[in-house]
Amino acid sequence: MESQSQKDSLHRTSSACANPSCFFCSMDEQDPSLRKAKLARCFREMPLRDDQEHVLVLRGIWNIAMTQPDDPEFPSLGIFECMGKLIQRAVEDRQWLLRDQNIYIPYYAAHIIGSYTMNKVQFAEKAVNSNVVLPLIELLRGKISWVEQRVAVRSLGHLASHVRTFEAIAEHEVEIIKLVMEIACNCIKTVYRRFVGVKDSKRVKYHSDLLTSGLGDLETENRKAEEWASQLQCWSLYLLNCFACKGRSLNLICNKHFLKELCGMWGGLANCASPGGIGCIRSLCNFKTGRGSLANSKEVIEILCNISRSSDDWQYMAIDCLLLLLKDTDTRYIVIHTAALSLADLVELRSLKERKKVGEAITQALLQDYHKIKYGDLKLSSQDAERALKETWDLMVERRKREELMSEEELKEREDLVGMLKQEGNKKFWSGHIEKAVTTYTKALDLCPLKMRKERIVLYSNRAQSYLLLNNAEAVISDTTRALCLSTTASPHRKSLWRRAQAYDMKGLAKESLMDCLMFIHGRMKAEKTKQAKIPYFAARMIHKQMNATWLFSTVAKSKVKYEADVEKPKVVEHGEDLCQVTEIKERNAPDGSFTKGKRRSRSKHDRSRQERTLLAMTAESAAQNAARSVELRCKSEK
């Protein structure tokens, strides 16, 4: 049951109220049986009445649903049927929708459905039996705006996630899949063109109010719009994944162009808990049709390889995808030419998330038929892939055997020789003979016993720095990844992180560079053990650059085409367009009952340029805090 403080927030003095179906009076009722009867009557009659307090009532219910989603009181009294009818009325009766504050109703109604169906399958069944699916699909079709699409796809995703209610959603399988694929691909562009990129005076008022609860400034509006756009995309992918993980409609999902775009969809720092597109790809890899489509997309495999050698939270999913593709005999020799080069750098990875012995699993997948290549029975078209497999065999099989047979004296001699070679390599590096330094570090690595993990970390990282000066980005990524595999996930080698961030920057892979840079900063701040730890200027510059490149709206913002909403007069648009544009009217009502008139606030050119700069980059401190939270969650899961 909801707490007393939450109930009190909805109570008001009812002595002067003459409405027998008043929600607030019903909440004030002390007799439990009468209270339930009055609330049930209120929910039955609310869709039939015109009342300016509807929005205030829904906002109160929304607060309860958000804080107490498992409270059975409202779901047992007909809340789902009430919300479904309100949404349906909003879609069918446009005059009613534009009257008073009714434009806010479908958003709150869909949000309430999603909150109550999030955890409890019993509530989800009640919602389905109350016929909420079709009204939610109407919102998903874009009958009102992207804001309502966001909460509709969230609610449908919760309903589809429960086994007992999935089939109710699957009755509309083809349409839903096509809609969410379209939303996932276009929602970022839609939000930018219809809100973020629109002049302040022409922005839809109720969108601004919902984003900031009517209390935020322009910077807050833009930041929240970016967060909501990311959520709309991620929740669309979550709903899509409910079908993909069951092997449903793979012929629709495995569209070549969609798969290519899918790889680039990620929750970003604002939604780091969402796996984004990589989650759907991981589900597709469980099915032969999915593996076949993914294997034949060169772009998808390359992106998976990049993620597998990055500090991305979903690195393990990318590795899983590549391993599943390698284990399938039909896709193995399609992807091995690309995958072998990346996975060979990960063979000494001990653990990742809750997974143990990850490197051994990678080694087995790479070498499962290496004997055919070794003895000439099989020839790969890529010499680089064959060389990577040979290096893996030598490192993980032959070299281990040799070192097991070595005496303690021989190992000690090697340790001393490695130390001398490292010093010699350092001298050559500092004297400017970079290529000779690379050769010396390579000799040291070939001789260094495998058990000397710390020494090998330094050698790999030093050689990576040499490759960095030689502008060999791929070699830098390879060596730094090997160094990071030898270090621990909880405390990765910071210099290797920074060098790999620079290498990814050289290759134009902004997201991978950003994640490594954030991990580098987090490690540095953690090592200094002080709240006053300063972020190095060079790292702050890199973060600023990569935040610009990975900004959610960066691609659409670069377009020279300017989209301005036509708000000269109220106009109802047809299906597929944004009905929210009709709300730019002379008199606007806010959810809190406040009344505004005329144009919204405007700002000078100087203020707008400052706002754009703020949008284009987060501060390094804020980004580091996001990285810190991500790392802490990762470390906790490993424990």
XYZ file of C-alpha atoms in Angstrom:
639
model
C 0.000 0.000 0.000
C 1.166 3.529 -0.611
C 2.721 5.396 2.293
C 0.695 7.881 4.310
C 2.778 10.789 3.022
C 2.011 9.822 -0.579
C -1.686 9.639 0.129
C -1.632 12.939 1.972
C -0.148 14.589 -1.105
C -3.384 13.822 -2.955
C -5.786 14.731 -0.195
C -7.630 18.019 -0.035
C -10.465 19.413 1.981
C -13.658 17.929 0.607
C -16.309 19.824 2.590
C -17.153 22.148 -0.324
C -17.008 19.471 -3.067
C -20.309 18.515 -4.672
C -18.918 15.965 -7.152
C -19.816 12.404 -6.038
C -17.055 10.981 -8.326
C -14.315 13.277 -7.092
C -10.994 11.447 -6.893
C -9.640 13.579 -4.073
C -12.750 13.121 -1.948
C -12.518 9.380 -2.550
C -8.919 9.404 -1.348
C -10.058 11.229 1.818
C -12.580 8.532 2.659
C -11.671 6.836 5.955
C -13.817 3.732 5.510
C -11.755 1.249 3.391
C -14.776 -0.349 1.704
C -16.341 3.010 0.839
C -12.993 4.304 -0.344
C -12.626 1.403 -2.787
C -16.164 1.781 -4.058
C -15.714 5.517 -4.623
C -12.370 5.071 -6.370
C -13.808 2.367 -8.635
C -16.674 4.697 -9.534
C -14.221 7.523 -10.175
C -12.191 5.357 -12.574
C -15.350 4.215 -14.387
C -16.704 7.723 -14.909
C -13.457 9.639 -15.549
C -13.271 8.826 -19.321
C -16.907 9.921 -19.714
C -16.621 13.294 -17.987
C -15.019 16.572 -18.988
C -13.190 17.912 -15.979
C -10.319 20.368 -15.833
C -8.941 18.425 -12.848
C -8.294 15.282 -14.923
C -4.635 16.204 -15.462
C -4.114 16.965 -11.782
C -5.682 13.614 -10.876
C -3.566 11.715 -13.399
C -0.423 13.429 -12.198
C -1.197 12.303 -8.658
C -1.822 8.715 -9.795
C 1.377 8.881 -11.869
C 3.372 9.826 -8.768
C 1.939 6.863 -6.874
C 2.530 4.473 -9.787
C 6.149 5.613 -10.091
C 6.938 5.253 -6.377
C 4.724 2.242 -5.580
C 4.392 0.204 -8.806
C 3.558 -2.978 -6.890
C 0.652 -1.464 -4.910
C -2.433 -3.517 -5.896
C -5.107 -0.978 -4.892
C -5.571 1.001 -8.134
C -5.011 -1.974 -10.494
C -7.748 -3.868 -8.646
C -10.223 -0.979 -9.020
C -10.134 -0.538 -12.804
C -7.242 1.864 -13.377
C -6.156 0.100 -16.593
C -9.565 0.260 -18.253
C -9.803 3.932 -17.289
C -6.365 4.777 -18.746
C -7.047 2.813 -21.929
C -10.321 4.641 -22.549
C -8.705 8.021 -21.907
C -5.986 7.268 -24.480
C -8.557 6.073 -26.995
C -10.640 9.198 -26.512
C -7.563 11.391 -26.981
C -6.758 9.666 -30.276
C -10.318 9.729 -31.640
C -11.561 13.117 -30.385
C -9.073 15.792 -31.356
C -11.273 18.652 -30.245
C -11.419 17.172 -26.756
C -7.652 16.570 -26.802
C -6.963 20.247 -27.502
C -9.396 21.500 -24.880
C -8.097 22.828 -21.543
C -5.169 20.687 -20.359
C -6.306 17.441 -21.999
C -3.196 17.300 -24.193
C -1.300 16.028 -21.131
C -3.715 13.135 -20.490
C -2.469 10.454 -22.969
C 1.126 10.852 -21.754
C 0.245 10.320 -18.093
C -2.245 7.537 -18.887
C 0.298 5.492 -20.886
C 2.985 6.144 -18.278
C 0.705 4.846 -15.497
C 0.035 1.638 -17.450
C 3.753 1.077 -17.937
C 4.638 1.683 -14.294
C 2.059 -0.749 -12.940
C 2.891 -3.507 -15.442
C 6.644 -3.260 -14.990
C 7.083 -5.887 -12.260
C 3.847 -7.764 -11.591
C 2.598 -10.224 -14.171
C -0.809 -10.163 -12.438
C -1.092 -6.452 -13.166
C 0.030 -7.034 -16.752
C -2.759 -9.591 -17.217
C -5.310 -7.136 -15.811
C -4.048 -4.500 -18.227
C -4.356 -6.819 -21.228
C -7.844 -7.906 -20.160
C -8.770 -4.214 -19.834
C -7.998 -3.701 -23.542
C -5.069 -1.304 -23.211
C -3.062 -2.832 -26.057
C -4.885 -1.210 -28.967
C -4.861 2.318 -27.457
C -1.139 1.960 -26.787
C -0.538 0.844 -30.376
C -2.390 3.956 -31.541
C 0.140 6.075 -29.658
C 2.956 3.932 -31.057
C 1.749 4.787 -34.552
C 2.565 8.412 -33.830
C -1.037 9.626 -33.687
C -0.048 12.374 -31.226
C 3.727 12.899 -30.874
C 7.088 11.335 -30.045
C 6.529 12.099 -26.360
C 3.530 9.747 -26.257
C 5.374 7.212 -28.408
C 8.040 7.030 -25.713
C 5.668 6.001 -22.918
C 3.633 3.762 -25.231
C 6.656 1.718 -26.308
C 7.716 1.490 -22.648
C 4.319 0.068 -21.648
C 4.175 -2.380 -24.564
C 7.706 -3.507 -23.726
C 6.682 -4.337 -20.161
C 3.631 -6.252 -21.375
C 5.698 -8.171 -23.932
C 8.336 -9.072 -21.335
C 5.899 -11.238 -19.348
C 5.357 -14.740 -20.723
C 1.654 -14.754 -19.872
C 0.932 -11.491 -21.703
C 3.365 -11.771 -24.614
C 0.845 -13.371 -26.963
C -1.552 -10.453 -26.511
C 1.180 -8.216 -27.922
C 2.209 -10.797 -30.525
C -1.272 -10.621 -32.082
C -0.032 -7.373 -33.639
C 3.490 -8.710 -34.194
C 4.225 -7.555 -37.738
C 2.915 -4.022 -37.260
C 4.662 -3.565 -33.904
C 8.003 -4.813 -35.222
C 7.841 -2.524 -38.257
C 6.873 0.421 -36.071
C 9.603 -0.057 -33.472
C 12.237 -0.589 -36.161
C 11.173 2.673 -37.770
C 11.120 4.482 -34.416
C 14.542 3.156 -33.428
C 16.054 4.354 -36.700
C 14.351 7.758 -36.876
C 13.524 8.883 -33.328
C 16.775 10.807 -32.813
C 16.138 12.790 -35.975
C 12.494 13.309 -34.993
C 13.265 14.676 -31.540
C 15.904 17.016 -32.889
C 13.769 18.361 -35.726
C 10.631 18.756 -33.647
C 12.095 19.978 -30.396
C 15.835 20.421 -29.856
C 16.452 22.083 -33.216
C 13.352 24.250 -33.017
C 13.530 27.891 -31.953
C 12.602 28.464 -28.330
C 9.557 30.536 -29.151
C 8.179 27.801 -31.401
C 8.700 24.805 -29.175
C 5.601 22.902 -28.138
C 4.732 24.150 -24.680
C 3.388 20.939 -23.202
C 6.520 19.070 -24.310
C 8.647 21.562 -22.415
C 6.415 21.242 -19.360
C 6.568 17.439 -19.367
C 10.333 17.406 -19.827
C 11.036 19.722 -16.918
C 7.790 19.613 -14.888
C 7.397 23.255 -15.842
C 10.361 24.272 -13.697
C 13.430 23.876 -15.905
C 15.350 26.301 -18.058
C 16.344 25.842 -21.682
C 19.486 23.908 -20.853
C 17.462 21.473 -18.746
C 14.906 21.082 -21.531
C 17.577 20.165 -24.048
C 19.342 17.785 -21.692
C 16.089 16.015 -20.839
C 15.079 15.893 -24.506
C 18.345 14.104 -25.280
C 17.720 11.669 -22.437
C 14.159 10.999 -23.585
C 15.240 10.512 -27.197
C 17.768 7.935 -26.048
C 15.118 6.218 -23.926
C 12.691 6.142 -26.844
C 15.303 4.383 -28.949
C 16.404 1.988 -26.200
C 12.857 1.072 -25.180
C 11.987 0.452 -28.837
C 14.924 -1.947 -29.030
C 13.810 -3.587 -25.773
C 10.364 -4.265 -27.256
C 11.984 -5.529 -30.454
C 14.225 -7.802 -28.407
C 11.164 -9.387 -26.763
C 10.390 -10.831 -30.198
C 13.993 -11.431 -31.269
C 14.876 -13.509 -28.202
C 12.001 -15.856 -29.093
C 13.061 -16.127 -32.719
C 9.949 -14.310 -33.938
C 9.842 -12.410 -37.253
C 13.570 -12.726 -37.839
C 12.972 -12.208 -41.547
C 11.782 -8.693 -40.727
C 14.380 -7.887 -38.094
C 17.365 -9.212 -40.067
C 17.153 -6.464 -42.644
C 20.659 -5.641 -43.877
C 20.288 -1.883 -43.573
C 18.586 -2.112 -40.192
C 21.307 -4.385 -38.786
C 23.933 -1.874 -39.858
C 22.120 0.934 -38.030
C 21.386 -1.328 -35.065
C 25.073 -1.606 -34.206
C 25.350 2.135 -33.755
C 22.440 2.379 -31.330
C 23.580 2.635 -27.731
C 22.152 4.082 -24.561
C 25.035 6.493 -24.127
C 26.083 7.811 -20.744
C 22.518 8.898 -19.987
C 21.144 5.345 -20.342
C 24.155 3.220 -19.498
C 21.892 0.444 -18.142
C 20.557 -0.286 -21.631
C 22.550 -2.559 -23.950
C 21.022 -0.773 -26.927
C 21.483 -2.438 -30.281
C 24.087 -4.919 -29.061
C 21.394 -6.585 -26.911
C 19.260 -7.323 -29.967
C 22.274 -8.581 -31.901
C 23.128 -10.929 -29.034
C 19.588 -12.371 -29.204
C 19.788 -12.808 -32.979
C 23.000 -14.799 -32.570
C 21.017 -17.540 -30.822
C 19.286 -18.432 -34.091
C 20.708 -19.712 -37.356
C 18.821 -17.162 -39.427
C 20.144 -14.362 -37.254
C 23.733 -15.639 -37.367
C 23.609 -15.945 -41.133
C 22.385 -12.379 -41.593
C 24.910 -10.943 -39.140
C 27.844 -12.863 -40.595
C 27.145 -11.472 -44.051
C 27.261 -7.894 -42.800
C 30.873 -6.758 -42.765
C 29.971 -3.554 -40.923
C 28.294 -5.474 -38.088
C 31.287 -7.765 -37.568
C 33.709 -4.838 -37.546
C 31.649 -3.001 -34.932
C 31.435 -6.143 -32.778
C 35.213 -6.460 -32.986
C 35.674 -2.852 -31.918
C 33.337 -3.242 -28.942
C 35.047 -6.484 -27.901
C 38.310 -4.539 -27.489
C 36.887 -1.544 -25.658
C 35.850 -0.411 -22.175
C 32.189 -0.569 -23.162
C 29.944 -2.045 -20.448
C 28.593 -4.442 -23.074
C 31.984 -5.739 -24.168
C 31.047 -9.216 -23.000
C 27.992 -9.242 -25.287
C 30.134 -8.430 -28.308
C 32.511 -11.252 -27.371
C 29.567 -13.641 -26.955
C 28.272 -12.712 -30.407
C 31.625 -13.367 -32.056
C 32.042 -16.691 -30.259
C 28.575 -17.858 -31.318
C 29.362 -16.942 -34.922
C 32.685 -18.811 -34.752
C 31.118 -21.948 -33.287
C 28.570 -22.186 -36.125
C 30.218 -24.044 -39.026
C 28.069 -22.119 -41.524
C 29.296 -18.710 -40.353
C 32.748 -19.494 -38.929
C 34.744 -19.015 -42.113
C 32.784 -15.910 -43.063
C 33.720 -14.021 -39.896
C 37.019 -15.567 -38.826
C 39.059 -13.362 -41.159
C 37.954 -10.299 -39.187
C 37.136 -11.770 -35.775
C 40.422 -13.627 -35.318
C 42.451 -10.418 -35.394
C 40.482 -8.912 -32.504
C 39.814 -12.001 -30.401
C 43.493 -13.019 -30.519
C 44.214 -9.983 -28.332
C 41.753 -11.233 -25.695
C 42.955 -14.784 -25.144
C 44.525 -13.935 -21.755
C 41.421 -12.199 -20.422
C 40.659 -13.897 -17.112
C 37.213 -12.600 -16.206
C 34.572 -10.193 -17.455
C 31.448 -9.327 -15.462
C 30.373 -12.600 -13.838
C 32.065 -14.687 -16.534
C 35.217 -16.579 -15.604
C 37.962 -17.938 -17.870
C 36.813 -15.801 -20.793
C 40.212 -16.039 -22.454
C 40.120 -19.839 -22.422
C 36.690 -19.843 -24.099
C 38.022 -17.470 -26.780
C 41.107 -19.662 -27.290
C 38.993 -22.784 -27.763
C 36.735 -21.052 -30.286
C 39.696 -19.743 -32.294
C 41.693 -22.977 -32.289
C 38.910 -25.562 -32.623
C 40.130 -26.569 -36.099
C 43.607 -25.022 -36.130
C 45.186 -28.426 -36.726
C 43.682 -28.343 -40.241
C 45.389 -25.028 -40.926
C 48.635 -26.119 -39.272
C 48.998 -29.250 -41.396
C 47.814 -27.679 -44.649
C 44.356 -29.237 -44.852
C 42.668 -25.832 -44.613
C 43.675 -22.495 -46.099
C 42.184 -19.184 -45.035
C 41.891 -16.382 -47.548
C 43.356 -13.934 -45.035
C 47.032 -14.317 -44.156
C 46.565 -11.929 -41.235
C 43.909 -14.226 -39.756
C 46.190 -17.261 -40.164
C 49.029 -15.388 -38.483
C 46.727 -14.401 -35.591
C 45.696 -18.039 -35.107
C 49.322 -19.170 -35.224
C 50.299 -16.574 -32.594
C 47.425 -17.754 -30.399
C 48.547 -21.365 -30.744
C 52.144 -20.494 -29.924
C 51.172 -18.336 -26.936
C 48.461 -20.453 -25.335
C 49.682 -23.966 -26.195
C 53.321 -24.282 -27.274
C 54.762 -21.612 -25.022
C 52.922 -22.861 -21.954
C 54.295 -26.327 -22.520
C 57.847 -25.049 -22.935
C 57.759 -22.929 -19.803
C 56.343 -25.777 -17.732
C 59.505 -27.747 -18.571
C 61.903 -24.904 -17.758
C 63.994 -24.999 -14.622
C 63.928 -22.210 -12.028
C 67.448 -21.138 -13.069
C 66.448 -20.793 -16.710
C 63.361 -18.774 -15.792
C 65.491 -16.507 -13.580
C 67.944 -15.948 -16.428
C 65.075 -14.989 -18.690
C 63.722 -12.545 -16.110
C 67.094 -10.816 -15.900
C 67.442 -10.704 -19.685
C 63.929 -9.272 -20.058
C 64.790 -6.516 -17.597
C 67.892 -5.620 -19.578
C 65.984 -5.595 -22.872
C 63.298 -3.368 -21.403
C 65.902 -0.826 -20.274
C 67.556 -0.996 -23.673
C 64.194 -0.440 -25.383
C 63.489 2.546 -23.146
C 66.838 4.118 -24.041
C 66.199 3.663 -27.752
C 62.733 5.146 -27.334
C 63.956 8.263 -25.549
C 66.791 8.718 -28.024
C 64.249 8.820 -30.858
C 64.959 5.410 -32.414
C 61.304 4.334 -32.223
C 61.422 1.438 -34.687
C 64.466 -0.055 -32.933
C 62.636 0.322 -29.622
C 59.712 -1.679 -31.047
C 62.103 -4.458 -32.077
C 63.698 -4.550 -28.626
C 60.355 -4.611 -26.800
C 59.237 -7.440 -29.088
C 62.326 -9.501 -28.180
C 61.628 -8.890 -24.506
C 58.011 -10.018 -24.886
C 59.064 -13.193 -26.698
C 61.399 -14.094 -23.831
C 59.299 -12.891 -20.886
C 57.758 -15.817 -18.924
C 53.959 -15.841 -19.054
C 53.694 -15.735 -15.271
C 55.424 -12.313 -15.198
C 52.155 -10.529 -15.880
C 53.158 -7.105 -14.532
C 56.347 -7.029 -16.582
C 54.453 -8.040 -19.718
C 51.861 -5.314 -19.107
C 54.619 -2.697 -19.114
C 56.274 -4.150 -22.218
C 53.028 -4.257 -24.186
C 52.153 -0.731 -23.107
C 55.626 0.608 -23.959
C 55.521 -0.993 -27.377
C 52.046 0.489 -27.868
C 53.443 3.958 -27.134
C 56.091 3.371 -29.765
C 53.478 2.310 -32.306
C 51.501 5.420 -31.383
C 54.402 7.615 -32.450
C 54.638 5.600 -35.663
C 50.923 6.268 -36.328
C 50.128 2.541 -36.328
C 46.733 2.740 -34.595
C 45.789 -0.921 -35.085
C 49.020 -2.136 -33.474
C 48.438 0.246 -30.555
C 44.937 -1.140 -29.995
C 46.249 -4.697 -30.150
C 49.076 -4.171 -27.634
C 47.062 -2.054 -25.193
C 44.229 -4.579 -25.253
C 46.688 -7.358 -24.401
C 48.078 -5.250 -21.545
C 44.573 -4.583 -20.213
C 43.706 -8.288 -20.381
C 46.707 -9.016 -18.166
C 45.640 -6.376 -15.632
C 42.478 -6.630 -13.530
C 39.085 -5.321 -14.612
C 38.648 -3.511 -11.308
C 42.009 -1.758 -11.687
C 42.955 -1.605 -15.374
C 46.353 -0.337 -16.511
C 45.768 3.410 -16.870
C 48.509 4.187 -19.400
C 47.195 1.484 -21.708
C 43.692 2.928 -21.458
C 44.923 6.374 -22.427
C 47.040 5.067 -25.304
C 44.169 3.003 -26.657
C 41.881 6.042 -26.380
C 44.349 7.946 -28.565
C 44.522 5.098 -31.080
C 40.743 4.877 -31.376
C 40.706 8.635 -31.855
C 43.170 8.217 -34.735
C 40.787 5.718 -36.341
C 37.789 8.011 -35.853
C 36.068 5.653 -33.393
C 34.781 8.284 -30.990
C 32.665 6.089 -28.723
C 35.448 3.584 -28.057
C 37.899 6.434 -27.467
C 35.490 8.141 -25.069
C 34.879 5.018 -22.974
C 38.605 4.339 -22.596
C 39.238 7.972 -21.703
C 36.536 7.917 -19.025
C 37.975 4.723 -17.551
C 41.424 6.330 -17.544
C 40.126 9.358 -15.640
C 38.216 7.187 -13.181
C 41.319 5.118 -12.474
C 43.406 8.242 -11.983
C 40.920 9.835 -9.594
C 40.548 6.572 -7.693
C 44.317 6.284 -7.319
C 44.651 9.809 -5.941
C 41.959 9.044 -3.321
C 40.825 12.617 -2.907
C 37.728 14.536 -3.854
C 39.950 17.372 -5.090
C 41.669 15.224 -7.729
C 42.096 17.206 -10.916
C 41.454 15.850 -14.367
C 44.460 16.300 -16.666
C 43.991 18.944 -19.309
C 44.861 16.551 -22.134
C 42.187 14.102 -20.948
C 39.593 16.849 -20.550
C 40.271 17.961 -24.129
C 39.866 14.416 -25.403
C 36.578 13.982 -23.549
C 35.324 17.288 -24.913
C 36.193 16.206 -28.443
C 34.624 12.757 -28.178
C 31.509 14.047 -26.434
C 31.037 16.354 -29.403
C 31.401 13.414 -31.794
C 29.151 11.051 -29.824
C 26.483 13.617 -28.958
C 23.158 11.972 -29.678
C 22.104 14.646 -32.144
C 25.508 15.220 -33.734
C 24.665 13.632 -37.093
C 21.332 15.360 -37.626
C 22.675 18.658 -36.243
C 25.313 18.741 -38.976
C 22.649 18.695 -41.650
C 22.316 22.034 -43.410
C 18.569 21.612 -43.732
C 16.681 23.582 -41.088
C 13.399 22.255 -39.878
C 10.995 24.715 -38.337
C 7.551 23.739 -37.133
C 4.633 25.623 -38.629
C 3.044 27.176 -35.573
C 1.307 30.201 -37.063
C -2.093 28.719 -36.430
C -3.535 25.555 -34.867
C -3.532 22.661 -37.284
C -4.352 18.985 -36.902
C -2.012 16.812 -38.915
C -2.627 13.412 -40.360
C -1.442 9.978 -39.246
C 2.314 9.616 -39.161
C 2.963 13.267 -38.379
C 3.196 15.067 -35.079
C -0.127 16.055 -33.588
C 1.688 17.934 -30.852
C 2.226 20.892 -33.194
C -1.430 21.826 -32.800
C -0.847 22.822 -29.202
C 1.037 26.005 -30.088
C -2.012 28.162 -29.400
C -2.482 31.554 -27.877
C -3.568 30.318 -24.489
C -1.534 27.570 -22.841
C -2.220 25.726 -19.621
C 0.481 24.068 -17.522
C -0.055 20.817 -15.556
C 0.198 22.681 -12.280
C -2.734 24.906 -13.200
C -0.627 27.947 -14.084
C -1.734 29.946 -17.125
C 0.564 31.540 -19.689
C -0.252 33.635 -22.680
C 1.598 34.582 -25.849
C 5.128 33.695 -26.903
C 7.612 31.786 -24.838
C 10.850 33.231 -23.578
C 13.513 34.039 -26.165
C 17.247 34.505 -25.913
C 19.968 36.418 -27.642
C 22.349 35.007 -30.244
C 25.068 34.943 -27.604
C 22.886 32.875 -25.277
C 21.973 30.484 -28.086
C 25.610 29.890 -29.017
C 26.430 29.277 -25.372
C 23.533 26.818 -25.160
C 24.762 24.971 -28.244
C 28.218 24.663 -26.740
C 26.690 23.249 -23.585
C 24.697 20.733 -25.607
C 27.693 19.671 -27.668
C 29.862 18.627 -24.703
C 29.483 17.467 -21.119
C 32.059 18.623 -18.635
C 34.857 16.198 -17.946
C 33.890 16.027 -14.278
C 30.321 14.989 -15.056
C 31.478 12.392 -17.563
C 33.950 10.982 -15.061
C 31.171 10.603 -12.507
C 29.145 8.570 -15.014
C 32.178 6.405 -15.654
C 32.700 5.958 -11.923
C 29.142 4.717 -11.442
C 29.525 2.336 -14.370
C 32.798 0.921 -13.041
C 31.400 0.520 -9.539
C 28.441 -1.447 -10.892
C 30.810 -3.588 -12.948
C 33.048 -4.300 -9.971
C 30.082 -5.193 -7.749
C 28.783 -7.657 -10.327
C 32.207 -9.312 -10.533
C 32.354 -9.747 -6.759
